GROMACS .gro file of C-alpha atoms in nm:
model
  417
    1UNK     CA    1  -1.729   6.958   7.910
    2UNK     CA    2  -1.838   6.942   8.272
    3UNK     CA    3  -1.643   7.092   8.560
    4UNK     CA    4  -1.538   6.746   8.678
    5UNK     CA    5  -1.414   6.657   8.327
    6UNK     CA    6  -1.213   6.979   8.311
    7UNK     CA    7  -1.061   6.908   8.652
    8UNK     CA    8  -0.974   6.553   8.543
    9UNK     CA    9  -0.808   6.681   8.224
   10UNK     CA   10  -0.611   6.939   8.420
   11UNK     CA   11  -0.494   6.674   8.664
   12UNK     CA   12  -0.387   6.446   8.378
   13UNK     CA   13  -0.195   6.731   8.215
   14UNK     CA   14  -0.022   6.812   8.543
   15UNK     CA   15   0.064   6.445   8.593
   16UNK     CA   16   0.211   6.423   8.242
   17UNK     CA   17   0.414   6.738   8.302
   18UNK     CA   18   0.543   6.616   8.637
   19UNK     CA   19   0.641   6.284   8.482
   20UNK     CA   20   0.823   6.429   8.182
   21UNK     CA   21   0.953   6.771   8.280
   22UNK     CA   22   1.295   6.631   8.370
   23UNK     CA   23   1.309   6.453   8.034
   24UNK     CA   24   1.218   6.772   7.848
   25UNK     CA   25   1.472   6.967   8.052
   26UNK     CA   26   1.747   6.717   7.971
   27UNK     CA   27   1.676   6.733   7.600
   28UNK     CA   28   1.652   7.113   7.598
   29UNK     CA   29   1.968   7.169   7.802
   30UNK     CA   30   2.163   6.923   7.588
   31UNK     CA   31   2.039   7.086   7.268
   32UNK     CA   32   2.138   7.432   7.393
   33UNK     CA   33   2.485   7.314   7.501
   34UNK     CA   34   2.550   7.144   7.168
   35UNK     CA   35   2.419   7.444   6.975
   36UNK     CA   36   2.630   7.690   7.174
   37UNK     CA   37   2.942   7.477   7.122
   38UNK     CA   38   2.868   7.438   6.752
   39UNK     CA   39   2.831   7.819   6.732
   40UNK     CA   40   2.903   7.952   6.380
   41UNK     CA   41   2.884   7.601   6.236
   42UNK     CA   42   2.507   7.621   6.279
   43UNK     CA   43   2.485   7.886   6.011
   44UNK     CA   44   2.568   7.666   5.715
   45UNK     CA   45   2.583   7.314   5.583
   46UNK     CA   46   2.878   7.102   5.691
   47UNK     CA   47   3.176   7.008   5.475
   48UNK     CA   48   3.055   6.649   5.453
   49UNK     CA   49   2.693   6.670   5.331
   50UNK     CA   50   2.689   6.321   5.179
   51UNK     CA   51   2.357   6.225   5.334
   52UNK     CA   52   2.194   6.538   5.193
   53UNK     CA   53   2.305   6.440   4.844
   54UNK     CA   54   2.192   6.081   4.892
   55UNK     CA   55   1.853   6.200   5.018
   56UNK     CA   56   1.821   6.415   4.707
   57UNK     CA   57   1.902   6.117   4.485
   58UNK     CA   58   1.649   5.895   4.661
   59UNK     CA   59   1.381   6.163   4.628
   60UNK     CA   60   1.435   6.151   4.253
   61UNK     CA   61   1.429   5.773   4.233
   62UNK     CA   62   1.797   5.710   4.172
   63UNK     CA   63   2.100   5.585   4.362
   64UNK     CA   64   2.377   5.793   4.204
   65UNK     CA   65   2.432   6.162   4.280
   66UNK     CA   66   2.226   6.393   4.061
   67UNK     CA   67   2.471   6.680   4.099
   68UNK     CA   68   2.851   6.680   4.147
   69UNK     CA   69   2.973   6.663   4.507
   70UNK     CA   70   3.110   6.984   4.666
   71UNK     CA   71   3.449   6.822   4.740
   72UNK     CA   72   3.647   6.500   4.691
   73UNK     CA   73   3.630   6.365   5.046
   74UNK     CA   74   3.498   6.005   5.057
   75UNK     CA   75   3.272   6.019   4.751
   76UNK     CA   76   3.272   5.706   4.537
   77UNK     CA   77   3.333   5.716   4.162
   78UNK     CA   78   3.224   5.395   3.990
   79UNK     CA   79   3.158   5.333   3.621
   80UNK     CA   80   3.122   5.700   3.542
   81UNK     CA   81   2.882   5.780   3.829
   82UNK     CA   82   2.925   5.929   4.173
   83UNK     CA   83   2.783   5.758   4.482
   84UNK     CA   84   2.755   5.789   4.859
   85UNK     CA   85   2.888   5.470   5.014
   86UNK     CA   86   2.760   5.525   5.367
   87UNK     CA   87   2.452   5.324   5.478
   88UNK     CA   88   2.138   5.520   5.389
   89UNK     CA   89   1.919   5.545   5.701
   90UNK     CA   90   2.028   5.902   5.794
   91UNK     CA   91   1.965   6.006   5.433
   92UNK     CA   92   1.617   5.851   5.446
   93UNK     CA   93   1.545   6.050   5.762
   94UNK     CA   94   1.661   6.366   5.587
   95UNK     CA   95   1.441   6.317   5.281
   96UNK     CA   96   1.144   6.532   5.398
   97UNK     CA   97   1.378   6.818   5.484
   98UNK     CA   98   1.576   6.791   5.161
   99UNK     CA   99   1.245   6.793   4.974
  100UNK     CA  100   1.171   7.129   5.139
  101UNK     CA  101   1.515   7.291   5.144
  102UNK     CA  102   1.700   7.115   4.863
  103UNK     CA  103   2.072   7.047   4.858
  104UNK     CA  104   2.136   7.338   5.094
  105UNK     CA  105   1.971   7.158   5.387
  106UNK     CA  106   2.170   7.214   5.708
  107UNK     CA  107   2.290   6.874   5.831
  108UNK     CA  108   2.455   7.034   6.136
  109UNK     CA  109   2.117   7.130   6.286
  110UNK     CA  110   1.983   6.788   6.197
  111UNK     CA  111   2.263   6.615   6.386
  112UNK     CA  112   2.222   6.834   6.695
  113UNK     CA  113   1.864   6.710   6.740
  114UNK     CA  114   1.974   6.346   6.756
  115UNK     CA  115   2.268   6.430   6.982
  116UNK     CA  116   2.032   6.591   7.234
  117UNK     CA  117   1.795   6.296   7.197
  118UNK     CA  118   2.084   6.064   7.282
  119UNK     CA  119   2.136   6.237   7.616
  120UNK     CA  120   1.771   6.179   7.704
  121UNK     CA  121   1.774   5.817   7.583
  122UNK     CA  122   2.090   5.740   7.782
  123UNK     CA  123   1.920   5.870   8.096
  124UNK     CA  124   1.615   5.653   8.024
  125UNK     CA  125   1.838   5.347   7.984
  126UNK     CA  126   2.010   5.415   8.317
  127UNK     CA  127   1.678   5.471   8.490
  128UNK     CA  128   1.553   5.143   8.344
  129UNK     CA  129   1.852   4.960   8.491
  130UNK     CA  130   1.771   5.109   8.831
  131UNK     CA  131   1.404   5.011   8.806
  132UNK     CA  132   1.505   4.658   8.712
  133UNK     CA  133   1.723   4.651   9.026
  134UNK     CA  134   2.024   4.576   8.807
  135UNK     CA  135   2.181   4.902   8.922
  136UNK     CA  136   2.183   5.072   9.258
  137UNK     CA  137   2.217   5.419   9.108
  138UNK     CA  138   1.976   5.688   9.223
  139UNK     CA  139   1.822   5.938   8.982
  140UNK     CA  140   2.084   6.198   9.071
  141UNK     CA  141   2.364   5.948   9.015
  142UNK     CA  142   2.213   5.852   8.681
  143UNK     CA  143   2.219   6.219   8.587
  144UNK     CA  144   2.593   6.225   8.659
  145UNK     CA  145   2.647   5.925   8.429
  146UNK     CA  146   2.423   6.084   8.167
  147UNK     CA  147   2.637   6.397   8.177
  148UNK     CA  148   2.944   6.179   8.136
  149UNK     CA  149   2.794   6.014   7.827
  150UNK     CA  150   2.667   6.330   7.660
  151UNK     CA  151   2.951   6.569   7.735
  152UNK     CA  152   3.238   6.364   7.880
  153UNK     CA  153   3.298   6.129   7.586
  154UNK     CA  154   3.364   6.168   7.214
  155UNK     CA  155   2.987   6.202   7.178
  156UNK     CA  156   3.039   6.575   7.244
  157UNK     CA  157   3.282   6.643   6.958
  158UNK     CA  158   3.086   6.421   6.718
  159UNK     CA  159   2.763   6.607   6.799
  160UNK     CA  160   2.855   6.958   6.692
  161UNK     CA  161   2.987   6.929   6.336
  162UNK     CA  162   2.734   6.757   6.117
  163UNK     CA  163   2.937   6.584   5.842
  164UNK     CA  164   2.856   6.235   5.721
  165UNK     CA  165   3.101   6.050   5.947
  166UNK     CA  166   2.982   6.209   6.269
  167UNK     CA  167   2.615   6.231   6.178
  168UNK     CA  168   2.615   5.856   6.113
  169UNK     CA  169   2.770   5.785   6.451
  170UNK     CA  170   2.532   6.013   6.640
  171UNK     CA  171   2.224   5.864   6.472
  172UNK     CA  172   2.362   5.512   6.513
  173UNK     CA  173   2.381   5.577   6.887
  174UNK     CA  174   2.020   5.700   6.886
  175UNK     CA  175   1.896   5.374   6.741
  176UNK     CA  176   2.129   5.169   6.964
  177UNK     CA  177   1.986   5.331   7.275
  178UNK     CA  178   1.631   5.275   7.153
  179UNK     CA  179   1.726   4.914   7.080
  180UNK     CA  180   1.862   4.868   7.433
  181UNK     CA  181   1.541   5.006   7.584
  182UNK     CA  182   1.329   4.762   7.383
  183UNK     CA  183   1.559   4.460   7.397
  184UNK     CA  184   1.618   4.447   7.772
  185UNK     CA  185   1.442   4.133   7.898
  186UNK     CA  186   1.325   4.095   7.532
  187UNK     CA  187   1.008   4.286   7.623
  188UNK     CA  188   0.949   4.444   7.282
  189UNK     CA  189   1.103   4.210   7.022
  190UNK     CA  190   0.953   4.373   6.714
  191UNK     CA  191   1.062   4.723   6.816
  192UNK     CA  192   1.401   4.590   6.919
  193UNK     CA  193   1.443   4.436   6.574
  194UNK     CA  194   1.336   4.758   6.402
  195UNK     CA  195   1.579   4.972   6.600
  196UNK     CA  196   1.868   4.729   6.557
  197UNK     CA  197   1.802   4.717   6.182
  198UNK     CA  198   1.803   5.097   6.165
  199UNK     CA  199   2.119   5.104   6.378
  200UNK     CA  200   2.319   4.868   6.156
  201UNK     CA  201   2.193   5.035   5.840
  202UNK     CA  202   2.346   5.351   5.983
  203UNK     CA  203   2.664   5.196   6.126
  204UNK     CA  204   2.719   4.842   5.997
  205UNK     CA  205   2.924   4.715   6.292
  206UNK     CA  206   2.624   4.772   6.522
  207UNK     CA  207   2.474   4.454   6.371
  208UNK     CA  208   2.706   4.265   6.604
  209UNK     CA  209   2.521   4.396   6.909
  210UNK     CA  210   2.248   4.145   6.819
  211UNK     CA  211   2.377   3.935   7.109
  212UNK     CA  212   2.222   4.182   7.354
  213UNK     CA  213   1.879   4.055   7.253
  214UNK     CA  214   1.976   3.699   7.159
  215UNK     CA  215   2.150   3.612   7.485
  216UNK     CA  216   1.856   3.741   7.689
  217UNK     CA  217   1.616   3.548   7.467
  218UNK     CA  218   1.787   3.211   7.504
  219UNK     CA  219   1.906   3.262   7.861
  220UNK     CA  220   1.614   3.453   8.020
  221UNK     CA  221   1.625   3.564   8.379
  222UNK     CA  222   1.331   3.574   8.622
  223UNK     CA  223   1.166   3.900   8.712
  224UNK     CA  224   0.999   3.928   9.051
  225UNK     CA  225   1.004   3.549   9.082
  226UNK     CA  226   0.823   3.483   8.753
  227UNK     CA  227   0.996   3.291   8.477
  228UNK     CA  228   0.931   3.372   8.114
  229UNK     CA  229   0.605   3.204   8.018
  230UNK     CA  230   0.548   3.004   7.703
  231UNK     CA  231   0.873   2.810   7.684
  232UNK     CA  232   1.007   2.727   7.339
  233UNK     CA  233   0.700   2.859   7.158
  234UNK     CA  234   0.740   3.200   7.319
  235UNK     CA  235   1.110   3.207   7.238
  236UNK     CA  236   1.037   3.129   6.873
  237UNK     CA  237   0.764   3.394   6.858
  238UNK     CA  238   0.992   3.664   6.996
  239UNK     CA  239   1.279   3.552   6.772
  240UNK     CA  240   1.055   3.576   6.466
  241UNK     CA  241   0.927   3.923   6.559
  242UNK     CA  242   1.283   4.038   6.625
  243UNK     CA  243   1.426   3.890   6.305
  244UNK     CA  244   1.162   4.009   6.059
  245UNK     CA  245   1.259   4.379   6.035
  246UNK     CA  246   1.627   4.286   6.038
  247UNK     CA  247   1.580   4.056   5.738
  248UNK     CA  248   1.372   4.315   5.550
  249UNK     CA  249   1.622   4.595   5.602
  250UNK     CA  250   1.914   4.363   5.527
  251UNK     CA  251   1.757   4.247   5.200
  252UNK     CA  252   1.680   4.606   5.099
  253UNK     CA  253   2.041   4.708   5.167
  254UNK     CA  254   2.179   4.413   4.973
  255UNK     CA  255   1.956   4.505   4.679
  256UNK     CA  256   2.084   4.862   4.695
  257UNK     CA  257   2.444   4.741   4.704
  258UNK     CA  258   2.394   4.511   4.408
  259UNK     CA  259   2.214   4.778   4.207
  260UNK     CA  260   2.510   5.013   4.249
  261UNK     CA  261   2.819   4.793   4.267
  262UNK     CA  262   2.698   4.449   4.148
  263UNK     CA  263   2.785   4.287   4.483
  264UNK     CA  264   2.535   4.241   4.765
  265UNK     CA  265   2.789   4.309   5.042
  266UNK     CA  266   2.967   4.601   4.874
  267UNK     CA  267   2.865   4.941   5.012
  268UNK     CA  268   3.122   5.115   4.794
  269UNK     CA  269   3.402   5.176   5.041
  270UNK     CA  270   3.628   4.941   4.848
  271UNK     CA  271   3.633   5.203   4.570
  272UNK     CA  272   3.762   5.488   4.785
  273UNK     CA  273   4.041   5.692   4.631
  274UNK     CA  274   4.342   5.872   4.781
  275UNK     CA  275   4.550   5.725   5.065
  276UNK     CA  276   4.259   5.510   5.182
  277UNK     CA  277   4.223   5.364   4.835
  278UNK     CA  278   4.591   5.272   4.828
  279UNK     CA  279   4.565   5.100   5.167
  280UNK     CA  280   4.259   4.907   5.053
  281UNK     CA  281   4.428   4.793   4.733
  282UNK     CA  282   4.730   4.672   4.925
  283UNK     CA  283   4.575   4.519   5.237
  284UNK     CA  284   4.196   4.518   5.190
  285UNK     CA  285   3.917   4.710   5.359
  286UNK     CA  286   3.951   4.501   5.678
  287UNK     CA  287   4.277   4.331   5.770
  288UNK     CA  288   4.498   4.224   6.059
  289UNK     CA  289   4.746   4.477   5.920
  290UNK     CA  290   4.539   4.762   6.067
  291UNK     CA  291   4.489   4.614   6.414
  292UNK     CA  292   4.791   4.766   6.586
  293UNK     CA  293   4.723   5.107   6.437
  294UNK     CA  294   4.367   5.112   6.569
  295UNK     CA  295   4.434   4.937   6.898
  296UNK     CA  296   4.729   5.159   6.988
  297UNK     CA  297   4.528   5.468   6.897
  298UNK     CA  298   4.232   5.362   7.110
  299UNK     CA  299   4.439   5.269   7.415
  300UNK     CA  300   4.761   5.471   7.397
  301UNK     CA  301   4.699   5.768   7.165
  302UNK     CA  302   4.840   6.092   7.308
  303UNK     CA  303   4.782   6.462   7.237
  304UNK     CA  304   5.035   6.673   7.050
  305UNK     CA  305   5.265   6.920   7.220
  306UNK     CA  306   5.381   7.247   7.063
  307UNK     CA  307   5.650   7.503   7.146
  308UNK     CA  308   5.404   7.790   7.114
  309UNK     CA  309   5.043   7.867   7.206
  310UNK     CA  310   4.825   7.674   7.268
  311UNK     CA  311   5.114   7.434   7.356
  312UNK     CA  312   4.876   7.136   7.367
  313UNK     CA  313   4.654   7.006   7.087
  314UNK     CA  314   4.466   6.698   6.981
  315UNK     CA  315   4.614   6.434   6.753
  316UNK     CA  316   4.377   6.404   6.457
  317UNK     CA  317   4.480   6.041   6.415
  318UNK     CA  318   4.308   5.976   6.749
  319UNK     CA  319   4.367   5.967   7.123
  320UNK     CA  320   4.314   5.714   7.399
  321UNK     CA  321   3.963   5.664   7.533
  322UNK     CA  322   4.119   5.675   7.882
  323UNK     CA  323   4.258   6.020   7.806
  324UNK     CA  324   3.930   6.165   7.681
  325UNK     CA  325   3.718   5.979   7.939
  326UNK     CA  326   3.936   5.884   8.240
  327UNK     CA  327   3.644   5.728   8.427
  328UNK     CA  328   3.643   5.439   8.178
  329UNK     CA  329   3.942   5.302   8.370
  330UNK     CA  330   3.688   5.202   8.637
  331UNK     CA  331   3.548   4.942   8.396
  332UNK     CA  332   3.826   4.706   8.504
  333UNK     CA  333   3.723   4.712   8.871
  334UNK     CA  334   3.348   4.653   8.894
  335UNK     CA  335   3.197   4.621   9.240
  336UNK     CA  336   2.908   4.407   9.114
  337UNK     CA  337   2.832   4.180   8.819
  338UNK     CA  338   2.456   4.124   8.784
  339UNK     CA  339   2.330   3.878   8.523
  340UNK     CA  340   2.315   4.150   8.254
  341UNK     CA  341   2.679   4.248   8.304
  342UNK     CA  342   2.841   3.972   8.091
  343UNK     CA  343   2.569   4.014   7.828
  344UNK     CA  344   2.663   4.380   7.785
  345UNK     CA  345   3.031   4.288   7.746
  346UNK     CA  346   2.936   4.017   7.494
  347UNK     CA  347   2.736   4.275   7.299
  348UNK     CA  348   2.995   4.551   7.279
  349UNK     CA  349   3.312   4.352   7.209
  350UNK     CA  350   3.214   4.222   6.862
  351UNK     CA  351   3.094   4.570   6.761
  352UNK     CA  352   3.430   4.711   6.872
  353UNK     CA  353   3.640   4.446   6.701
  354UNK     CA  354   3.512   4.535   6.353
  355UNK     CA  355   3.656   4.891   6.342
  356UNK     CA  356   3.979   4.768   6.502
  357UNK     CA  357   4.049   4.581   6.178
  358UNK     CA  358   3.929   4.869   5.955
  359UNK     CA  359   4.158   5.057   5.719
  360UNK     CA  360   4.119   5.386   5.906
  361UNK     CA  361   4.155   5.486   6.271
  362UNK     CA  362   3.880   5.746   6.234
  363UNK     CA  363   4.102   6.031   6.111
  364UNK     CA  364   4.019   6.327   6.134
  365UNK     CA  365   3.882   6.304   6.488
  366UNK     CA  366   3.904   6.415   6.849
  367UNK     CA  367   3.964   6.111   7.067
  368UNK     CA  368   3.881   5.772   6.919
  369UNK     CA  369   3.543   5.826   6.757
  370UNK     CA  370   3.479   5.461   6.669
  371UNK     CA  371   3.443   5.402   7.043
  372UNK     CA  372   3.120   5.603   7.029
  373UNK     CA  373   2.945   5.303   6.874
  374UNK     CA  374   2.983   5.116   7.204
  375UNK     CA  375   2.983   5.406   7.448
  376UNK     CA  376   2.620   5.346   7.559
  377UNK     CA  377   2.722   4.995   7.661
  378UNK     CA  378   3.032   5.123   7.843
  379UNK     CA  379   2.819   5.365   8.046
  380UNK     CA  380   2.579   5.080   8.121
  381UNK     CA  381   2.873   4.878   8.252
  382UNK     CA  382   2.967   5.161   8.488
  383UNK     CA  383   2.612   5.156   8.620
  384UNK     CA  384   2.583   4.777   8.640
  385UNK     CA  385   2.928   4.756   8.798
  386UNK     CA  386   2.813   5.006   9.062
  387UNK     CA  387   3.088   5.260   9.014
  388UNK     CA  388   3.104   5.453   9.344
  389UNK     CA  389   2.954   5.797   9.289
  390UNK     CA  390   3.196   5.961   9.531
  391UNK     CA  391   3.403   6.278   9.507
  392UNK     CA  392   3.675   6.109   9.301
  393UNK     CA  393   3.424   5.978   9.045
  394UNK     CA  394   3.256   6.316   9.014
  395UNK     CA  395   3.592   6.487   8.967
  396UNK     CA  396   3.675   6.240   8.690
  397UNK     CA  397   3.338   6.309   8.526
  398UNK     CA  398   3.397   6.685   8.542
  399UNK     CA  399   3.749   6.635   8.406
  400UNK     CA  400   3.609   6.428   8.118
  401UNK     CA  401   3.357   6.701   8.041
  402UNK     CA  402   3.630   6.966   8.044
  403UNK     CA  403   3.849   6.762   7.808
  404UNK     CA  404   3.567   6.694   7.564
  405UNK     CA  405   3.434   7.050   7.581
  406UNK     CA  406   3.779   7.172   7.479
  407UNK     CA  407   3.782   6.909   7.206
  408UNK     CA  408   3.438   7.002   7.077
  409UNK     CA  409   3.539   7.368   7.060
  410UNK     CA  410   3.880   7.307   6.903
  411UNK     CA  411   3.789   7.022   6.670
  412UNK     CA  412   3.848   7.130   6.309
  413UNK     CA  413   3.889   7.488   6.428
  414UNK     CA  414   4.244   7.427   6.547
  415UNK     CA  415   4.424   7.151   6.361
  416UNK     CA  416   4.337   6.942   6.053
  417UNK     CA  417   3.996   6.994   5.894
   0.00000   0.00000   0.00000
């Protein structure tokens, strides 16, 4: 290699480092914070290793558990076999690690990686909105909103435990954020379809965020004065690319459901036992009966008060999103509504409505964990709505971080486990 080639390579390496050092720093800092908060939980597998057991089953070419579950919490017993009813994408991702480490694989460490990745992806989404001139936020202001997302919402408490319920939500957010990056202005329809498919086969209600891509596809907006070229033919091409992976993953999941429970839309949750099973038998898996329970928890849920130390504790049934993240109150007073603003609302509301009719509020939890599915969209709305990044906003962000730090530390250490 000549001297000029070496100099060119060095310059390229320096350019890459300058471009990505903030991204690497964000990921590393987030990973360290989550790991430090998780603390002793890092040393062993979580109490909800369902995905580890499903990964083991898939590695051996079967759908039922090969070995008995370590506890009785949300495992499905059907026709003499034991199953994991949660959508399988996280288990598929775990398969290489379970192949190496077996059923002792540490799902807590696995979850921390995706939680840190979410912080980086949220920052990239906010930066994209600024580049697209949909947001007026500077890089520093986007870092404040990124901190709010990663550490000032229920994302924090969900990140540090592992366990099937929280791992699914963290990984679902990862794919949602990747979907948003690819679906904005429908630039990468195939990738958008892949990430949405992976998102809904992690958290089923995320399928309803399909409108984020669809509304932009059928109601495109100009960029720098240029309208989307190709007309109807281009719309059909992008729709086909977007739909293909969704159909493939959907068909595969329906086959899996039918192979286990003889119904294409049955994941297995209908066969839950215990109190949940009784509710399902009486009212169904989804019903209007559950709406007030979930809605009141999400909006009005309060902490518990005690007559002795620590005097104040979290309600494991759930707490208001405005209590855990006070800045979300600003969503009702946007200062701007660019063309993407109503599309974001139209994307998050259907995904939120599904768990509001679900037979469980998210118990055991800190805050209202089902809100995590739409939290990336809520943070986008703050950015699109041009929340003023003044002293009051920063105080609310710091207060949110303090609340959720306390929650992440206390969750399942103090209170129900």
